Short mmCIF file of C-alpha atoms in Angstrom, two decimals:
data_model
loop_
_atom_site.label_atom_id
_atom_site.label_comp_id
_atom_site.label_asym_id
_atom_site.label_seq_id
_atom_site.Cartn_x
_atom_site.Cartn_y
_atom_site.Cartn_z
CA MET A 1 -22.52 -26.79 17.15
CA SER A 2 -19.73 -28.73 15.46
CA GLU A 3 -17.59 -27.24 12.73
CA GLN A 4 -18.52 -30.11 10.42
CA SER A 5 -22.15 -29.02 10.37
CA LEU A 6 -21.20 -25.65 8.92
CA GLU A 7 -21.01 -25.26 5.18
CA PRO A 8 -17.98 -23.51 3.72
CA ARG A 9 -18.74 -20.17 2.11
CA ILE A 10 -16.85 -19.53 -1.12
CA LEU A 11 -17.29 -16.27 -2.94
CA ALA A 12 -16.83 -16.42 -6.71
CA PHE A 13 -16.32 -13.15 -8.59
CA CYS A 14 -17.26 -14.07 -12.14
CA CYS A 15 -16.85 -11.81 -15.12
CA ARG A 16 -20.03 -11.32 -17.08
CA HIS A 17 -18.89 -12.50 -20.51
CA CYS A 18 -16.74 -15.46 -19.55
CA ALA A 19 -17.02 -17.12 -16.18
CA TYR A 20 -20.55 -15.95 -15.34
CA ALA A 21 -21.71 -17.20 -18.74
CA ALA A 22 -19.92 -20.49 -18.05
CA ALA A 23 -21.72 -20.76 -14.71
CA ASP A 24 -24.99 -20.00 -16.46
CA LEU A 25 -24.30 -22.73 -19.00
CA ALA A 26 -23.47 -25.14 -16.19
CA GLY A 27 -26.92 -24.42 -14.82
CA ALA A 28 -28.57 -24.95 -18.19
CA MET A 29 -26.71 -28.23 -18.59
CA ARG A 30 -27.89 -29.24 -15.10
CA LEU A 31 -24.31 -29.87 -14.00
CA ARG A 32 -23.88 -30.47 -10.29
CA TYR A 33 -21.42 -28.47 -8.27
CA PRO A 34 -21.16 -27.66 -4.55
CA THR A 35 -23.70 -25.27 -3.05
CA ALA A 36 -20.92 -23.71 -1.02
CA VAL A 37 -20.22 -21.25 -3.80
CA ARG A 38 -21.88 -17.82 -3.93
CA ILE A 39 -21.53 -16.14 -7.33
CA VAL A 40 -21.03 -12.41 -7.72
CA GLU A 41 -21.20 -11.06 -11.27
CA VAL A 42 -18.72 -8.35 -12.23
CA PRO A 43 -18.33 -6.72 -15.65
CA CYS A 44 -14.67 -7.76 -15.72
CA THR A 45 -12.34 -9.31 -13.15
CA GLY A 46 -10.32 -6.12 -13.35
CA ARG A 47 -13.11 -4.56 -11.32
CA VAL A 48 -12.30 -6.68 -8.27
CA GLU A 49 -10.32 -4.75 -5.66
CA VAL A 50 -7.95 -6.21 -3.08
CA LEU A 51 -9.87 -4.33 -0.37
CA GLU A 52 -13.17 -5.95 -1.36
CA MET A 53 -11.57 -9.38 -1.21
CA LEU A 54 -10.09 -8.70 2.22
CA HIS A 55 -13.45 -7.49 3.49
CA ALA A 56 -14.99 -10.77 2.28
CA PHE A 57 -12.59 -12.68 4.53
CA GLU A 58 -13.15 -10.23 7.37
CA HIS A 59 -16.84 -11.02 7.15
CA GLY A 60 -16.37 -14.77 7.20
CA ALA A 61 -15.68 -16.00 3.67
CA ASP A 62 -13.72 -19.23 3.73
CA GLY A 63 -12.41 -19.02 0.19
CA LEU A 64 -12.50 -16.73 -2.79
CA MET A 65 -12.41 -17.38 -6.51
CA VAL A 66 -11.78 -14.80 -9.17
CA ALA A 67 -12.89 -16.31 -12.46
CA GLY A 68 -12.66 -14.75 -15.88
CA MET B 1 -3.74 -10.78 -2.43
CA ALA B 2 -2.43 -14.24 -1.57
CA GLY B 3 0.51 -12.45 0.01
CA TRP B 4 -1.78 -10.48 2.31
CA LEU B 5 -3.67 -13.64 3.32
CA ASP B 6 -0.36 -15.32 4.16
CA ARG B 7 0.77 -12.37 6.27
CA ILE B 8 -2.58 -12.24 8.05
CA GLY B 9 -2.38 -15.95 8.86
CA LEU B 10 -5.39 -17.15 6.86
CA GLY B 11 -3.35 -18.72 4.06
CA GLY B 12 -2.84 -17.50 0.51
CA GLU B 13 -4.40 -20.63 -0.93
CA ARG B 14 -7.86 -19.39 0.03
CA VAL B 15 -7.86 -17.07 -2.96
CA ARG B 16 -7.37 -18.37 -6.48
CA MET B 17 -7.80 -17.08 -10.00
CA PHE B 18 -9.32 -19.25 -12.72
CA ASN B 19 -9.29 -18.58 -16.46
CA LEU B 20 -12.48 -19.68 -18.20
CA SER B 21 -14.33 -18.93 -21.39
CA SER B 22 -18.10 -18.79 -21.60
CA ALA B 23 -18.30 -22.31 -23.04
CA MET B 24 -16.34 -23.91 -20.21
CA ALA B 25 -19.27 -24.95 -18.01
CA VAL B 26 -17.70 -28.22 -16.95
CA GLN B 27 -14.45 -26.50 -16.01
CA PHE B 28 -16.43 -24.00 -13.95
CA ALA B 29 -17.98 -26.82 -11.94
CA GLU B 30 -14.55 -28.42 -11.57
CA ALA B 31 -13.02 -25.14 -10.40
CA VAL B 32 -15.68 -24.85 -7.71
CA GLU B 33 -15.06 -28.44 -6.61
CA ALA B 34 -11.31 -27.76 -6.41
CA MET B 35 -11.87 -24.62 -4.36
CA VAL B 36 -14.25 -26.30 -1.94
CA GLU B 37 -11.82 -29.20 -1.50
CA LYS B 38 -8.94 -26.80 -0.81
CA VAL B 39 -11.03 -24.91 1.75
CA ARG B 40 -12.00 -28.15 3.48
CA GLN B 41 -8.29 -29.00 3.75
CA LEU B 42 -7.40 -25.57 5.14
CA GLY B 43 -10.38 -25.51 7.46
CA LEU B 44 -13.09 -22.89 7.77
CA ASN B 45 -12.14 -19.26 8.27
CA PRO B 46 -11.48 -18.91 12.01
CA LEU B 47 -12.83 -15.37 11.85
CA ARG B 48 -16.35 -16.47 10.97
CA GLN B 49 -17.28 -17.80 14.40
CA GLU B 50 -18.77 -14.52 15.58
CA ARG B 51 -20.87 -14.08 12.48
CA ASP B 52 -22.08 -17.67 12.63
CA ALA B 53 -23.04 -17.26 16.29
CA GLU B 54 -25.05 -14.12 15.45
CA GLN B 55 -26.80 -15.95 12.65
CA GLU B 56 -27.65 -18.89 14.94
CA LYS B 57 -29.41 -16.45 17.20
CA SER B 58 -31.24 -14.52 14.51
CA ASN B 59 -32.48 -17.32 12.30
CA GLY B 60 -32.36 -20.39 14.55
CA GLY B 61 -29.66 -22.22 12.64
CA ARG B 62 -31.17 -22.17 9.16
CA ASP B 63 -28.81 -21.75 6.22
CA ASP B 64 -28.14 -18.05 5.71
CA ARG B 65 -29.42 -18.15 2.13
CA ARG B 66 -33.04 -17.14 1.90
CA MET C 1 7.97 13.40 -4.87
CA ILE C 2 8.55 11.81 -1.51
CA VAL C 3 8.67 8.05 -1.92
CA GLY C 4 8.09 5.62 0.90
CA GLU C 5 7.10 2.06 1.48
CA GLN C 6 4.99 0.37 4.14
CA LYS C 7 6.64 -1.30 7.07
CA SER C 8 5.97 -5.02 7.35
CA ILE C 9 2.77 -5.94 9.14
CA GLU C 10 4.85 -7.73 11.77
CA GLU C 11 6.81 -4.56 12.52
CA ILE C 12 3.59 -2.54 12.67
CA VAL C 13 1.91 -4.98 15.06
CA GLU C 14 4.98 -4.80 17.29
CA LEU C 15 4.93 -0.98 17.22
CA LEU C 16 1.24 -1.01 18.18
CA GLY C 17 2.09 -2.96 21.32
CA ASP C 18 -0.79 -3.08 23.80
CA ALA C 19 -3.02 -0.65 21.93
CA ARG C 20 -6.60 -1.91 21.64
CA LYS C 21 -8.11 0.87 19.54
CA VAL C 22 -6.14 2.42 16.72
CA LEU C 23 -6.82 5.06 14.07
CA VAL C 24 -4.93 4.57 10.81
CA VAL C 25 -4.45 7.89 9.01
CA GLY C 26 -3.38 8.10 5.40
CA CYS C 27 -2.34 10.99 3.21
CA GLY C 28 -3.64 12.00 -0.19
CA THR C 29 -0.46 13.40 -1.64
CA CYS C 30 2.97 11.76 -2.15
CA VAL C 31 2.24 8.46 -0.42
CA THR C 32 -0.93 8.04 -2.48
CA VAL C 33 0.94 8.24 -5.76
CA CYS C 34 3.60 5.85 -4.61
CA PHE C 35 0.84 3.49 -3.43
CA ALA C 36 2.13 3.28 0.10
CA GLY C 37 -0.22 5.26 2.30
CA GLY C 38 -3.26 6.52 0.43
CA GLU C 39 -6.90 5.81 1.13
CA LYS C 40 -6.82 2.37 -0.49
CA GLU C 41 -3.65 1.36 1.30
CA VAL C 42 -5.18 2.51 4.60
CA GLY C 43 -8.21 0.30 3.90
CA VAL C 44 -6.13 -2.75 3.01
CA LEU C 45 -3.77 -2.43 5.98
CA SER C 46 -6.63 -1.79 8.42
CA SER C 47 -8.52 -4.87 7.23
CA ALA C 48 -5.35 -6.96 7.43
CA LEU C 49 -4.60 -5.67 10.95
CA ARG C 50 -8.10 -6.45 12.17
CA MET C 51 -7.89 -9.99 10.85
CA LYS C 52 -4.33 -10.72 11.90
CA THR C 53 -4.67 -9.42 15.44
CA LYS C 54 -7.93 -11.31 15.88
CA LEU C 55 -6.35 -14.54 14.67
CA ASP C 56 -3.35 -13.95 16.93
CA GLY C 57 -5.62 -13.61 19.92
CA HIS C 58 -5.26 -9.88 20.70
CA PRO C 59 -7.90 -8.17 18.55
CA ILE C 60 -7.38 -4.51 17.80
CA GLU C 61 -10.22 -2.23 16.77
CA VAL C 62 -8.96 -0.34 13.72
CA ASP C 63 -10.61 2.75 12.29
CA GLU C 64 -9.59 4.58 9.13
CA ALA C 65 -9.12 8.15 7.98
CA THR C 66 -7.31 9.85 5.14
CA VAL C 67 -6.51 13.53 4.89
CA GLN C 68 -5.51 15.49 1.82
CA ARG C 69 -2.06 16.43 3.17
CA GLN C 70 -0.87 15.24 6.53
CA CYS C 71 1.90 17.86 6.77
CA GLU C 72 -0.38 20.88 6.99
CA TRP C 73 -2.20 21.98 10.15
CA GLU C 74 -5.39 22.98 8.34
CA TYR C 75 -5.81 19.49 6.90
CA ILE C 76 -5.14 17.58 10.09
CA ASP C 77 -7.02 19.86 12.51
CA PRO C 78 -10.39 18.26 11.64
CA LEU C 79 -9.07 15.01 13.14
CA ALA C 80 -8.77 16.61 16.58
CA GLU C 81 -12.21 15.74 17.92
CA ARG C 82 -11.85 12.03 17.11
CA LEU C 83 -8.44 11.37 18.59
CA GLY C 84 -9.56 11.03 22.19
CA GLU C 85 -11.18 7.65 21.46
CA TYR C 86 -7.95 6.01 20.35
CA ASP C 87 -5.03 4.52 22.24
CA VAL C 88 -2.65 5.38 19.44
CA VAL C 89 -2.61 6.66 15.86
CA LEU C 90 -0.82 4.84 13.06
CA SER C 91 0.15 7.20 10.28
CA LEU C 92 0.77 6.03 6.74
CA ALA C 93 2.11 9.42 5.72
CA CYS C 94 5.77 10.27 5.25
CA GLY C 95 7.85 11.10 8.29
CA ILE C 96 6.79 14.73 8.00
CA GLY C 97 3.13 13.83 8.39
CA VAL C 98 3.90 11.60 11.37
CA GLN C 99 5.72 14.47 13.08
CA ALA C 100 3.03 17.00 12.19
CA MET C 101 0.47 14.76 13.88
CA ASN C 102 2.62 14.40 16.99
CA GLU C 103 3.30 18.14 17.17
CA ARG C 104 -0.31 19.17 16.64
CA PHE C 105 -1.81 16.50 18.91
CA PRO C 106 0.76 15.88 21.64
CA GLN C 107 -1.71 13.99 23.87
CA THR C 108 -1.96 11.19 21.31
CA LEU C 109 1.07 9.26 20.11
CA THR C 110 1.26 8.89 16.33
CA LEU C 111 3.39 5.99 15.12
CA PRO C 112 4.96 5.59 11.67
CA GLY C 113 3.56 2.89 9.40
CA LEU C 114 5.90 3.73 6.54
CA ASN C 115 9.62 3.97 5.98
CA THR C 116 10.08 7.28 4.17
CA THR C 117 12.85 6.52 1.73
CA PHE C 118 13.80 9.21 -0.75
CA LEU C 119 12.88 12.03 -3.12
CA GLY C 120 12.40 10.51 -6.52
CA LEU C 121 10.25 9.80 -9.52
CA PRO C 122 8.45 6.83 -11.07
CA GLU C 123 10.86 5.74 -13.78
CA GLU C 124 8.16 3.39 -15.02
CA GLN C 125 4.95 2.27 -13.38
CA GLY C 126 5.87 0.52 -10.16
CA VAL C 127 9.52 1.57 -10.17
CA TRP C 128 10.71 4.64 -8.27
CA GLU C 129 14.26 5.97 -8.30
CA GLU C 130 16.06 8.56 -6.19
CA ARG C 131 16.70 11.83 -7.97
CA CYS C 132 17.21 14.56 -5.39
CA GLN C 133 19.07 14.93 -2.12
CA ALA C 134 17.66 18.33 -1.20
CA CYS C 135 21.19 19.67 -0.90
CA GLY C 136 20.00 23.26 -0.84
CA ASP C 137 22.35 24.41 -3.60
CA CYS C 138 21.14 23.02 -6.88
CA LEU C 139 23.82 22.47 -9.48
CA LEU C 140 21.69 20.91 -12.19
CA GLY C 141 22.54 23.95 -14.30
CA VAL C 142 26.16 22.86 -14.67
CA THR C 143 25.54 19.12 -14.97
CA PHE C 144 23.11 19.20 -17.86
CA GLY C 145 20.11 18.34 -15.72
CA ILE C 146 21.50 15.20 -14.13
CA CYS C 147 22.22 15.30 -10.42
CA PRO C 148 25.53 13.82 -9.22
CA ILE C 149 24.63 14.44 -5.57
CA ALA C 150 21.64 12.09 -5.80
CA ARG C 151 22.74 9.77 -8.56
CA CYS C 152 26.49 9.41 -8.15
CA SER C 153 27.26 6.92 -5.36
CA LYS C 154 30.23 9.06 -4.32
CA GLN C 155 28.49 12.42 -4.88
CA LEU C 156 31.38 13.58 -7.04
CA LEU C 157 31.35 17.06 -8.49
CA ASN C 158 34.00 16.35 -11.08
CA GLY C 159 33.38 12.75 -12.01
CA PRO C 160 33.51 10.10 -13.23
CA CYS C 161 35.72 8.12 -10.89
CA GLY C 162 37.94 5.27 -12.02
CA GLY C 163 35.28 2.74 -11.11
CA SER C 164 32.88 3.72 -13.86
CA GLN C 165 32.61 0.61 -16.05
CA ASN C 166 30.56 0.48 -19.25
CA GLY C 167 28.34 3.26 -17.98
CA VAL C 168 27.62 1.43 -14.74
CA CYS C 169 28.61 2.31 -11.17
CA GLU C 170 31.22 0.06 -9.55
CA ILE C 171 29.36 0.17 -6.24
CA ASN C 172 26.06 -1.16 -7.57
CA ALA C 173 25.54 -2.70 -10.97
CA ASP C 174 21.92 -1.51 -11.03
CA VAL C 175 23.04 2.10 -10.87
CA PRO C 176 24.05 3.88 -14.06
CA CYS C 177 27.16 6.04 -13.71
CA ALA C 178 25.77 9.54 -13.24
CA TRP C 179 28.82 11.14 -14.77
CA GLN C 180 28.56 8.91 -17.81
CA LEU C 181 25.00 10.19 -18.21
CA ILE C 182 26.16 13.78 -17.73
CA TRP C 183 28.96 13.39 -20.27
CA GLU C 184 26.61 11.77 -22.80
CA ARG C 185 24.08 14.57 -22.42
CA ALA C 186 26.80 17.19 -22.76
CA GLY C 187 27.83 15.43 -25.96
CA GLN C 188 24.27 15.41 -27.30
CA MET C 189 24.14 19.16 -26.74
CA GLY C 190 27.58 19.67 -28.26
CA GLN C 191 28.95 21.22 -25.05
CA VAL C 192 31.39 18.69 -23.67
CA GLU C 193 34.06 21.36 -23.14
CA ARG C 194 31.90 22.90 -20.41
CA LEU C 195 32.62 19.81 -18.33
CA LEU C 196 36.30 20.81 -18.33
CA VAL C 197 35.44 23.63 -15.94
CA VAL C 198 36.42 22.33 -12.48
CA GLN C 199 33.62 22.60 -9.95
CA GLU C 200 34.65 24.09 -6.61
CA PRO C 201 34.04 22.03 -3.44
CA LYS C 202 30.38 22.13 -2.56
CA ASN C 203 29.10 24.24 0.30
CA TRP C 204 27.60 21.41 2.31
CA SER C 205 26.48 23.71 5.09
CA ARG C 206 23.48 24.53 2.92
CA SER C 207 22.57 20.84 2.97
CA ARG C 208 21.37 18.85 6.00
CA ASP C 209 25.03 18.74 7.02
CA GLY C 210 24.62 22.28 8.26
CA GLY C 211 21.86 21.28 10.68
CA PRO C 212 18.06 21.20 10.35
CA ARG C 213 17.01 23.83 7.86
CA LYS C 214 14.33 26.49 7.79
CA ILE C 215 13.01 28.82 5.17
CA VAL C 216 11.24 32.05 6.12
CA ARG C 217 9.40 34.02 3.52
CA GLU C 218 8.52 37.35 5.01
CA ASP C 219 6.51 38.22 1.94
CA LEU C 220 4.17 35.35 2.66
CA ARG C 221 3.80 35.64 6.40
CA LEU C 222 0.49 36.82 7.81
CA LYS C 223 0.73 40.19 9.48
CA GLU C 224 -0.83 40.52 12.94
CA ALA C 225 -3.86 42.84 12.88
CA GLU C 226 -2.93 46.37 13.98
#
């Protein structure tokens, strides 16, 4: 099992009214972007805690975006 | 947060904040591309090996998204 | 309140040595409000330790606990039954909590994860300053509520010294001259002449200089049943 065969896992915390809406629009516009990203909707990026982000890495996330 | 990742040894560049408005669909896609590219440069998270191995066993190597 | 700050993760890893299973114990009082050792800080440090030690090739199993006050027996006693599983305990409480743990549970070593720094207050969010030296003989009544023992670099009782420049201490430009502050406050209250009264040398034996201190309140002690 080579490392190259594994997909990166990027977690994206997206705030409902801005980034999540942008992601939604990207879908509606049929824009292509990497499948590596996993989107998590939050009401506001202020909701995202350092501990939650660390746990994401502890459980194998390769990268993390906070978008808002 | 980036500070913690640096101290841990994973690298602070694995976390990044992006400012977007709801109309910025193209920029969202670009932000994802940039993040994926950065992660490819840094390499996969060395801590994920165990979890990947467990997943191999439980679902025979399929992608973990159902 | 007691103000402390976390030791660097490198120093903590070194303190932990060969330990393979560690309990990190936080405290819900002073170190929570100075964001050094409360429940959240315990969570963050524990996660960081797990990841760092795994990446460095000597993984440590790290569990978490936070008690309301680590300096009181009744709050730490519930931890007793768990301690046997751990090689060592890492406390994120102030030095008092660390010692309480070691005294109450002598079979398990409790290590300090914080540097306990001073008694002070949050001047603004994120900024804490020293205000009290626990000298045991409070003279705030004669210095208009500003403490020269804690805030004057030379702990003068009849300041200011000749080094006071533009209201700032000659030893550290970030430190306002305590006696300037005292004089200004006296002026605001129209009582500057009270500062002309010479303060006698302080009785330092009531401070830590007289040895470790103890207070006994007989009125509060529990009487043994007859």
